[in-house]
Short mmCIF file of C-alpha atoms and ligand atoms in Angstrom, two decimals:
data_model
loop_
_atom_site.label_atom_id
_atom_site.label_comp_id
_atom_site.label_asym_id
_atom_site.label_seq_id
_atom_site.Cartn_x
_atom_site.Cartn_y
_atom_site.Cartn_z
CA UNK A 1 -25.54 -5.55 6.61
CA UNK A 2 -26.47 -2.64 8.90
CA UNK A 3 -25.61 -4.75 11.93
CA UNK A 4 -22.16 -5.44 10.53
CA UNK A 5 -21.51 -1.80 9.87
CA UNK A 6 -22.58 -0.90 13.41
CA UNK A 7 -20.13 -3.44 14.78
CA UNK A 8 -17.27 -2.10 12.73
CA UNK A 9 -18.09 1.47 13.80
CA UNK A 10 -17.76 0.57 17.47
CA UNK A 11 -14.45 -1.20 16.99
CA UNK A 12 -12.80 1.69 15.12
CA UNK A 13 -10.69 -0.67 13.08
CA UNK A 14 -8.61 -0.23 9.96
CA UNK A 15 -10.00 0.02 6.43
CA UNK A 16 -8.45 -3.31 5.46
CA UNK A 17 -10.01 -5.16 8.36
CA UNK A 18 -13.38 -3.45 7.90
CA UNK A 19 -13.43 -4.63 4.30
CA UNK A 20 -12.33 -8.10 5.35
CA UNK A 21 -15.22 -8.36 7.83
CA UNK A 22 -17.71 -6.85 5.47
CA UNK A 23 -16.90 -9.30 2.71
CA UNK A 24 -16.82 -12.33 4.94
CA UNK A 25 -20.17 -11.57 6.47
CA UNK A 26 -22.31 -10.39 3.60
CA UNK A 27 -23.32 -12.02 0.39
CA UNK A 28 -23.77 -8.68 -1.33
CA UNK A 29 -20.23 -8.82 -2.71
CA UNK A 30 -19.02 -10.82 -5.64
CA UNK A 31 -16.52 -13.66 -5.21
CA UNK A 32 -13.95 -11.46 -6.85
CA UNK A 33 -14.36 -8.71 -4.26
CA UNK A 34 -14.13 -11.28 -1.50
CA UNK A 35 -10.83 -12.52 -2.91
CA UNK A 36 -9.46 -9.03 -2.94
CA UNK A 37 -10.10 -8.47 0.73
CA UNK A 38 -9.08 -11.85 2.11
CA UNK A 39 -5.50 -12.80 2.82
CA UNK A 40 -5.08 -13.12 -0.92
CA UNK A 41 -5.64 -9.40 -1.10
CA UNK A 42 -2.86 -9.11 -3.62
CA UNK A 43 -3.74 -12.01 -5.90
CA UNK A 44 -1.07 -13.99 -7.71
CA UNK A 45 0.78 -11.18 -9.39
CA UNK A 46 1.89 -7.94 -7.78
CA UNK A 47 0.08 -5.93 -10.42
CA UNK A 48 -3.01 -8.05 -9.77
CA UNK A 49 -6.34 -7.10 -11.25
CA UNK A 50 -7.02 -4.31 -8.84
CA UNK A 51 -5.80 -1.42 -10.87
CA UNK A 52 -6.76 -0.47 -14.40
CA UNK A 53 -4.44 1.65 -16.43
CA UNK A 54 -5.18 4.96 -18.11
CA UNK A 55 -8.19 4.88 -20.40
CA UNK A 56 -9.40 1.48 -19.17
CA UNK A 57 -12.65 0.84 -17.45
CA UNK A 58 -14.48 3.82 -18.86
CA UNK A 59 -18.19 3.55 -19.30
CA UNK A 60 -19.64 5.93 -21.84
CA UNK A 61 -23.14 6.69 -20.73
CA UNK A 62 -25.49 7.17 -23.68
CA UNK A 63 -28.63 8.07 -21.83
CA UNK A 64 -27.98 10.90 -19.39
CA UNK A 65 -31.55 10.92 -18.15
CA UNK A 66 -31.48 7.92 -15.86
CA UNK A 67 -30.48 8.42 -12.26
CA UNK A 68 -28.45 5.31 -11.51
CA UNK A 69 -24.88 6.44 -11.89
CA UNK A 70 -23.20 3.48 -10.17
CA UNK A 71 -22.15 0.07 -11.34
CA UNK A 72 -23.27 -2.97 -9.28
CA UNK A 73 -20.15 -2.70 -7.10
CA UNK A 74 -20.79 0.93 -6.20
CA UNK A 75 -18.15 2.47 -8.49
CA UNK A 76 -19.27 5.72 -10.08
CA UNK A 77 -19.62 5.34 -13.85
CA UNK A 78 -18.19 8.63 -15.05
CA UNK A 79 -18.32 10.17 -18.53
CA UNK A 80 -15.70 12.24 -20.33
CA UNK A 81 -16.68 15.89 -20.31
CA UNK A 82 -18.84 15.46 -17.21
CA UNK A 83 -18.64 18.39 -14.76
CA UNK A 84 -18.10 17.49 -11.08
CA UNK A 85 -18.87 20.03 -8.34
CA UNK A 86 -19.58 22.64 -11.02
CA UNK A 87 -15.87 23.07 -11.83
CA UNK A 88 -13.99 19.83 -12.57
CA UNK A 89 -14.37 18.55 -16.13
CA UNK A 90 -13.40 14.87 -16.47
CA UNK A 91 -10.81 14.37 -19.22
CA UNK A 92 -9.36 10.88 -18.66
CA UNK A 93 -9.14 7.89 -16.32
CA UNK A 94 -6.12 7.66 -14.02
CA UNK A 95 -6.70 4.31 -12.36
CA UNK A 96 -8.99 2.16 -10.33
CA UNK A 97 -8.46 0.66 -6.90
CA UNK A 98 -10.52 -1.44 -4.53
CA UNK A 99 -12.00 1.68 -2.93
CA UNK A 100 -12.32 4.14 -5.76
CA UNK A 101 -12.04 5.22 -9.36
CA UNK A 102 -9.47 7.94 -9.99
CA UNK A 103 -10.07 10.33 -12.89
CA UNK A 104 -8.14 13.22 -14.38
CA UNK A 105 -10.03 16.50 -14.65
CA UNK A 106 -9.56 20.10 -15.71
CA UNK A 107 -10.32 22.69 -13.02
CA UNK A 108 -12.38 25.33 -14.83
CA UNK A 109 -12.20 27.63 -11.79
CA UNK A 110 -8.51 27.25 -10.95
CA UNK A 111 -7.05 30.27 -9.19
CA UNK A 112 -3.52 31.45 -9.94
CA UNK A 113 -1.98 29.14 -7.30
CA UNK A 114 -4.15 26.12 -8.13
CA UNK A 115 -3.15 23.35 -10.51
CA UNK A 116 -5.21 23.40 -13.70
CA UNK A 117 -5.23 19.64 -13.98
CA UNK A 118 -6.29 17.58 -10.98
CA UNK A 119 -6.87 13.94 -10.07
CA UNK A 120 -10.19 13.13 -8.41
CA UNK A 121 -10.57 10.00 -6.33
CA UNK A 122 -14.26 9.06 -6.46
CA UNK A 123 -14.90 6.74 -3.52
CA UNK A 124 -17.28 3.82 -4.09
CA UNK A 125 -20.79 4.27 -2.72
CA UNK A 126 -20.90 2.23 0.46
CA UNK A 127 -21.14 3.34 4.09
CA UNK A 128 -17.90 1.68 5.20
CA UNK A 129 -15.95 3.07 2.26
CA UNK A 130 -17.45 6.52 2.85
CA UNK A 131 -16.24 6.43 6.46
CA UNK A 132 -12.81 5.21 5.42
CA UNK A 133 -12.73 8.07 2.88
CA UNK A 134 -13.54 10.61 5.59
CA UNK A 135 -10.71 9.19 7.69
CA UNK A 136 -8.41 9.52 4.65
CA UNK A 137 -9.44 13.19 4.29
CA UNK A 138 -8.65 13.93 7.93
CA UNK A 139 -5.18 12.34 7.64
CA UNK A 140 -4.51 14.19 4.35
CA UNK A 141 -5.52 17.51 5.93
CA UNK A 142 -3.15 16.88 8.83
CA UNK A 143 -0.27 16.08 6.48
CA UNK A 144 -0.99 19.00 4.15
CA UNK A 145 -1.28 21.56 6.95
CA UNK A 146 2.20 20.60 8.15
CA UNK A 147 3.63 20.90 4.63
CA UNK A 148 2.32 24.16 3.19
CA UNK A 149 5.26 24.45 0.82
CA UNK A 150 4.69 21.00 -0.66
CA UNK A 151 8.21 19.73 0.02
CA UNK A 152 7.51 16.48 1.86
CA UNK A 153 6.72 14.12 -1.02
CA UNK A 154 3.16 13.29 -0.06
CA UNK A 155 0.60 13.78 -2.84
CA UNK A 156 -0.85 17.29 -2.62
CA UNK A 157 -4.41 17.20 -1.32
CA UNK A 158 -6.59 20.07 -2.49
CA UNK A 159 -10.16 19.56 -1.26
CA UNK A 160 -13.09 17.18 -1.01
CA UNK A 161 -16.78 17.34 -1.96
CA UNK A 162 -19.82 15.13 -2.36
CA UNK A 163 -21.12 14.33 -5.84
CA UNK A 164 -24.14 12.10 -6.44
CA UNK A 165 -23.63 10.50 -3.02
CA UNK A 166 -19.97 9.75 -3.68
CA UNK A 167 -17.22 11.27 -1.58
CA UNK A 168 -14.66 12.83 -3.97
CA UNK A 169 -11.09 13.75 -3.04
CA UNK A 170 -9.21 16.26 -5.21
CA UNK A 171 -5.42 15.96 -5.60
CA UNK A 172 -2.69 17.33 -7.81
CA UNK A 173 -2.46 15.11 -10.87
CA UNK A 174 0.67 13.04 -11.32
CA UNK A 175 1.78 10.93 -14.25
CA UNK A 176 1.94 7.26 -13.24
CA UNK A 177 2.60 4.97 -10.31
CA UNK A 178 5.87 3.13 -9.73
CA UNK A 179 4.34 -0.25 -10.60
CA UNK A 180 3.69 1.19 -14.05
CA UNK A 181 7.18 2.76 -14.19
CA UNK A 182 8.72 -0.63 -13.37
CA UNK A 183 6.63 -2.38 -15.99
CA UNK A 184 7.53 0.16 -18.63
CA UNK A 185 11.21 0.71 -17.89
CA UNK A 186 12.49 -2.10 -15.72
CA UNK A 187 10.52 -5.30 -16.11
CA UNK A 188 12.45 -8.16 -14.40
CA UNK A 189 15.64 -6.10 -14.33
CA UNK A 190 14.70 -3.07 -12.27
CA UNK A 191 15.77 0.55 -12.46
CA UNK A 192 19.28 1.98 -12.33
CA UNK A 193 20.64 2.45 -8.82
CA UNK A 194 20.90 6.22 -9.28
CA UNK A 195 17.12 6.29 -9.90
CA UNK A 196 16.51 3.99 -6.92
CA UNK A 197 18.63 6.30 -4.80
CA UNK A 198 16.70 9.41 -5.88
CA UNK A 199 13.36 7.72 -5.18
CA UNK A 200 14.61 6.31 -1.83
CA UNK A 201 15.58 9.75 -0.59
CA UNK A 202 12.17 11.19 -1.48
CA UNK A 203 10.42 8.23 0.14
CA UNK A 204 12.36 8.67 3.37
CA UNK A 205 11.54 12.41 3.36
CA UNK A 206 7.86 11.42 3.09
CA UNK A 207 8.24 8.90 5.94
CA UNK A 208 9.95 11.51 8.10
CA UNK A 209 7.00 13.84 7.52
CA UNK A 210 4.61 11.04 8.46
CA UNK A 211 6.58 10.38 11.62
CA UNK A 212 6.55 14.07 12.58
CA UNK A 213 2.77 14.05 12.10
CA UNK A 214 2.47 10.72 14.00
CA UNK A 215 0.87 9.04 10.99
CA UNK A 216 1.40 5.42 9.87
CA UNK A 217 0.75 4.88 6.13
CA UNK A 218 0.13 1.12 6.38
CA UNK A 219 -0.07 0.45 2.64
CA UNK A 220 3.27 1.35 1.14
CA UNK A 221 3.83 -0.44 -2.18
CA UNK A 222 4.89 0.64 -5.69
CA UNK A 223 1.22 1.19 -6.69
CA UNK A 224 0.97 3.89 -4.03
CA UNK A 225 3.96 5.91 -5.19
CA UNK A 226 3.33 8.39 -7.98
CA UNK A 227 5.81 10.20 -10.21
CA UNK A 228 5.57 13.36 -12.30
CA UNK A 229 5.93 13.51 -16.11
CA UNK A 230 9.73 13.83 -15.90
CA UNK A 231 9.82 10.85 -13.48
CA UNK A 232 12.15 12.76 -11.17
CA UNK A 233 9.66 13.64 -8.43
CA UNK A 234 8.02 10.91 -6.38
CA UNK A 235 5.03 11.33 -4.06
CA UNK A 236 3.40 8.90 -1.68
CA UNK A 237 -0.35 8.47 -2.21
CA UNK A 238 -3.37 6.46 -0.99
CA UNK A 239 -3.69 7.29 2.68
CA UNK A 240 -6.87 5.21 2.87
CA UNK A 241 -5.28 2.75 5.30
CA UNK A 242 -3.34 5.37 7.22
CA UNK A 243 -3.88 5.84 10.94
CA UNK A 244 -2.47 7.78 13.84
CA UNK A 245 0.38 6.03 15.64
CA UNK A 246 -0.48 4.75 19.10
CA UNK A 247 -2.31 1.78 20.47
CA UNK A 248 -3.92 0.48 17.29
CA UNK A 249 -5.68 -2.85 17.13
CA UNK A 250 -3.58 -5.81 15.96
CA UNK A 251 -4.70 -7.31 12.68
CA UNK A 252 -2.77 -9.81 10.57
CA UNK A 253 -4.06 -8.29 7.32
CA UNK A 254 -2.77 -4.74 7.59
CA UNK A 255 -0.59 -3.69 4.58
CA UNK A 256 -0.62 -5.56 1.23
CA UNK A 257 0.85 -8.97 1.91
CA UNK A 258 4.18 -8.83 0.03
CA UNK A 259 5.04 -5.60 1.86
CA UNK A 260 3.73 -6.68 5.28
CA UNK A 261 6.22 -6.49 8.15
CA UNK A 262 6.68 -9.56 10.39
CA UNK A 263 5.39 -7.75 13.51
CA UNK A 264 1.99 -7.39 11.76
CA UNK A 265 1.79 -11.09 10.90
CA UNK A 266 2.84 -12.15 14.39
CA UNK A 267 0.39 -9.78 16.07
CA UNK A 268 2.82 -7.51 17.92
CA UNK A 269 2.16 -3.84 18.63
CA UNK A 270 3.24 -1.87 15.56
CA UNK A 271 4.54 1.60 14.88
CA UNK A 272 6.58 3.55 12.28
CA UNK A 273 9.02 0.65 11.61
CA UNK A 274 6.24 -1.17 9.74
CA UNK A 275 6.39 1.46 6.96
CA UNK A 276 10.20 1.24 6.85
CA UNK A 277 9.92 -2.51 6.19
CA UNK A 278 7.48 -1.88 3.32
CA UNK A 279 9.82 0.74 1.85
CA UNK A 280 12.68 -1.81 1.99
CA UNK A 281 10.55 -4.31 0.02
CA UNK A 282 9.81 -1.59 -2.56
CA UNK A 283 13.47 -0.55 -2.90
CA UNK A 284 14.49 -4.16 -3.55
CA UNK A 285 11.70 -4.46 -6.13
CA UNK A 286 12.65 -1.19 -7.82
CA UNK A 287 16.27 -2.29 -8.11
CA UNK A 288 15.64 -5.85 -9.36
CA UNK A 289 12.13 -5.82 -10.85
CA UNK A 290 11.28 -8.77 -8.58
CA UNK A 291 9.16 -9.14 -5.46
CA UNK A 292 11.40 -9.97 -2.48
CA UNK A 293 8.79 -11.82 -0.37
CA UNK A 294 6.13 -13.20 -2.73
CA UNK A 295 4.35 -15.25 -0.05
CA UNK A 296 0.98 -16.80 -0.88
CA UNK A 297 -0.17 -16.60 2.75
CA UNK A 298 0.98 -15.00 6.00
CA UNK A 299 2.53 -18.33 7.02
CA UNK A 300 4.47 -18.41 3.76
CA UNK A 301 5.59 -14.83 4.35
CA UNK A 302 7.10 -15.76 7.73
CA UNK A 303 8.98 -18.66 6.11
CA UNK A 304 10.41 -16.29 3.49
CA UNK A 305 11.37 -13.75 6.18
CA UNK A 306 13.25 -16.47 8.11
CA UNK A 307 14.94 -17.81 4.96
CA UNK A 308 16.47 -14.37 4.56
CA UNK A 309 17.07 -13.38 8.16
CA UNK A 310 17.22 -16.58 10.21
CA UNK A 311 14.92 -17.49 13.11
CA UNK A 312 12.85 -14.89 14.93
CA UNK A 313 14.10 -13.80 18.35
CA UNK A 314 12.19 -15.92 20.91
CA UNK A 315 11.37 -12.75 22.87
CA UNK A 316 9.54 -11.39 19.85
CA UNK A 317 7.61 -14.62 19.27
CA UNK A 318 6.47 -14.77 22.89
CA UNK A 319 4.84 -11.34 22.55
CA UNK A 320 2.91 -12.08 19.33
CA UNK A 321 -0.89 -12.47 19.52
CA UNK A 322 -0.84 -14.73 16.43
CA UNK A 323 2.42 -16.62 17.06
CA UNK A 324 0.62 -19.86 17.89
CA UNK A 325 -0.97 -19.90 14.42
CA UNK A 326 2.50 -20.40 12.96
CA UNK A 327 4.72 -21.88 15.70
CA UNK A 328 4.40 -24.78 18.17
CA UNK A 329 4.74 -24.59 21.98
CA UNK A 330 8.54 -24.78 21.70
CA UNK A 331 8.45 -21.94 19.16
CA UNK A 332 9.45 -24.17 16.25
CA UNK A 333 7.96 -23.07 12.92
CA UNK A 334 4.94 -24.94 11.59
CA UNK A 335 4.80 -24.49 7.84
CA UNK A 336 1.27 -24.82 6.54
CA UNK A 337 1.39 -26.79 3.31
CA UNK A 338 -1.13 -28.56 1.12
CA UNK A 339 -1.35 -32.32 1.64
CA UNK A 340 -0.50 -33.79 -1.79
CA UNK A 341 -3.19 -36.48 -1.41
CA UNK A 342 -6.11 -34.83 0.42
CA UNK A 343 -5.28 -31.32 -0.83
CA UNK A 344 -6.13 -30.08 2.66
CA UNK A 345 -3.77 -27.72 4.53
CA UNK A 346 -1.46 -29.58 6.89
CA UNK A 347 1.15 -28.43 9.39
CA UNK A 348 4.76 -29.42 8.81
CA UNK A 349 7.27 -28.83 11.57
CA UNK A 350 10.41 -27.12 10.24
CA UNK A 351 13.35 -27.36 12.60
CA UNK A 352 16.02 -25.89 10.36
CA UNK A 353 15.16 -23.15 7.91
CA UNK A 354 17.54 -23.04 4.95
CA UNK A 355 19.11 -19.58 4.82
CA UNK A 356 19.46 -17.65 1.57
CA UNK A 357 22.51 -15.48 1.08
CA UNK A 358 21.32 -11.88 1.08
CA UNK A 359 24.44 -10.73 -0.77
CA UNK A 360 23.64 -13.00 -3.70
CA UNK A 361 20.10 -11.65 -3.91
CA UNK A 362 21.50 -8.20 -4.51
CA UNK A 363 24.41 -9.09 -6.74
CA UNK A 364 23.60 -8.96 -10.42
CA UNK A 365 23.95 -5.25 -11.10
CA UNK A 366 26.25 -4.96 -14.14
CA UNK A 367 27.78 -1.55 -14.68
CA UNK A 368 26.75 -0.13 -11.30
CA UNK A 369 29.21 1.74 -9.11
CA UNK A 370 30.51 -0.89 -6.60
CA UNK A 371 30.52 1.59 -3.71
CA UNK A 372 26.92 2.62 -4.34
CA UNK A 373 25.95 -1.04 -4.63
CA UNK A 374 27.60 -1.98 -1.35
CA UNK A 375 25.93 1.00 0.36
CA UNK A 376 22.58 -0.11 -1.07
CA UNK A 377 23.07 -3.65 0.31
CA UNK A 378 24.01 -2.22 3.68
CA UNK A 379 20.87 -0.06 3.79
CA UNK A 380 18.66 -3.05 2.94
CA UNK A 381 20.38 -5.17 5.62
CA UNK A 382 19.56 -2.46 8.16
CA UNK A 383 15.95 -2.25 7.01
CA UNK A 384 15.31 -5.99 6.99
CA UNK A 385 15.77 -6.52 10.70
CA UNK A 386 13.02 -8.76 12.07
CA UNK A 387 12.75 -6.97 15.41
CA UNK A 388 11.03 -3.61 14.69
CA UNK A 389 12.78 -1.99 17.68
CA UNK A 390 16.18 -2.73 16.11
CA UNK A 391 15.25 -1.74 12.53
CA UNK A 392 16.86 1.40 11.06
CA UNK A 393 14.84 4.56 11.81
CA UNK A 394 13.85 7.07 9.16
CA UNK A 395 16.35 9.68 10.45
CA UNK A 396 19.15 7.10 10.34
CA UNK A 397 18.07 6.10 6.82
CA UNK A 398 18.20 9.72 5.65
CA UNK A 399 21.82 9.98 6.77
CA UNK A 400 22.83 6.55 5.42
CA UNK A 401 25.68 6.72 2.83
CA UNK A 402 23.45 5.24 0.09
CA UNK A 403 21.19 8.28 0.45
CA UNK A 404 23.79 10.96 1.12
CA UNK A 405 26.24 9.56 -1.45
CA UNK A 406 29.12 10.17 0.99
N1 ATP B 1 -3.00 12.12 -7.80
C1 ATP B 1 -2.96 11.14 -8.70
N2 ATP B 1 -2.43 11.36 -9.93
C2 ATP B 1 -2.36 10.35 -10.83
N3 ATP B 1 -2.80 9.10 -10.62
C3 ATP B 1 -3.34 8.82 -9.42
C4 ATP B 1 -3.46 9.83 -8.40
N4 ATP B 1 -4.01 9.25 -7.31
C5 ATP B 1 -4.24 7.97 -7.65
N5 ATP B 1 -3.85 7.70 -8.91
C6 ATP B 1 -3.91 6.40 -9.62
O1 ATP B 1 -5.05 5.70 -9.18
C7 ATP B 1 -4.65 4.47 -8.53
C8 ATP B 1 -5.61 4.21 -7.39
O2 ATP B 1 -5.49 5.22 -6.41
P1 ATP B 1 -5.58 4.89 -4.85
O3 ATP B 1 -4.54 3.87 -4.51
O4 ATP B 1 -5.55 6.16 -4.09
O5 ATP B 1 -7.04 4.23 -4.81
P2 ATP B 1 -7.63 3.07 -3.88
O6 ATP B 1 -9.01 2.83 -4.35
O7 ATP B 1 -7.45 3.46 -2.44
O8 ATP B 1 -6.69 1.86 -4.26
P3 ATP B 1 -6.25 0.56 -3.43
O9 ATP B 1 -6.91 -0.55 -4.15
O10 ATP B 1 -4.74 0.52 -3.57
O11 ATP B 1 -6.63 0.73 -2.00
C9 ATP B 1 -3.18 4.70 -8.14
O12 ATP B 1 -2.44 3.49 -8.06
C10 ATP B 1 -2.68 5.57 -9.27
O13 ATP B 1 -2.32 4.77 -10.38
#
C-alpha cells in the first residue's frame, strides 16, 4: 500500500488515475469501489450509485464515546448537530461522491460578509485522497483569488481545516446539482431552451475564468454543476480532478466516460478544448434529457463519436498514444465486441461507420423558437469537432448567437 502511494507521488498524476492504480493494486478496497474507478467509472446509468441525495446515507451515532468516526471505506460518519472546527453545526446531508461526503452546516461564527449556511466537503480518510484534496484546495484558492467579486460561476470556496484526520473544504451552500434538476424537471425530455441558454452562458463564463487562470476542470458533468434555490444561478463545482494546463500526463481515464473528449481516449496532448467537449455533452443532455455518448467502454465511445462526426482525421490518429488499442495499422477502426459464443472480447474491423444525422438528434423540440433552436444546433456542431485544435474556443462560444441571442 505504502509502496503504491510512493509511486503515485513521484508520478504526479491525476486524481482519477491515482484512484485507478490504487484500486487495481490493493485488495483493501471493495469490489464496488474498484468498479467505480475502472473504466466503468460511471456505471450503467448516468446517475449511477455514486451520489446519494439529500438526507440519505446519514449515520446517527448513538455512542459518542468511541473514537472510530469512519466507516470501513474511510467516509466520515457525521451526526446532525455535530460541531466541526468549533463553528460549523451540521444540519443536513448534501450529497456523497467517490472522494467525500458533503454536508450542510450552519456557521455559528459567520461575520457580516460570510454566508450563514455553508456546504462542507469532508474528504475520505486516505493518504491519496488527502493529497488530491490539498491539490483541490490550491486550485480553488487560485480561482477564488482571481474572482473576488464572485462573478465567474465557480462555487465560492471559503476555507479548509482538518477535523478528526479528515480534510474539510468549506463552500457556499447551493441547492442541488443539475443531474437532480434534470431528474426533477426534465426526465427524458430535457429543459426548455431558454433555461439551457441561461445555463450555457454561465458555464462558458466559468470556463473563460478557468482559461484565464490556466486551469483545466477535467470532470465537467451535470453532477458537478450546482444551482441556487431559484435555479437561475449555476456554479461549477468539484475541482478534485482539476489541474494546471501544460504538459500533463496522458491517461485514457481522465473525465467521466460519457463526457470524455476523443483526444483523451486516443492519448493526445490535451488542453482547454477537453472541457468544451464535456460542456457540449452536458448541453445536449440538458436539452433532451438523454446522454449523447453513452459508451460502455472507451472503444465504444470512439465508435459513437465517429457515428456522429465521421472518421477521425488520420493526422490526429497518428499522434495518439493509445490509437493502436482501437485502430489497425491502416488506421481502420477495430470495434471491440463480445464474442457471442465464448463471451470473450474480440476485435471486429469496421470499414464503414454508419453516420447518424446530427440534425435529427436535435429535432424534437415542440414549441421552441426555430431561430434559437437552429442557433443551438450550430453551437453544438461547433463544439463537437473531433480535432481539439479546430473546436470552438470559449471566447467564440461566448459570442455565439445562441448565447448572445442576436
Ligand atoms: N457547495 C455545495 N452546495 C450544495 N451541494 C453540494 C456542494 N458541493 C457539493 N455538493 C453536492 O455533493 C455532491 C458531491 O460533491 P463533489 O462532486 O464535490 O464530491 P466528490 O467526492 O469529489 O464527488 P465525485 O464522485 O464526483 O468525484 C455534488 O454532486 C453535489 O450534489
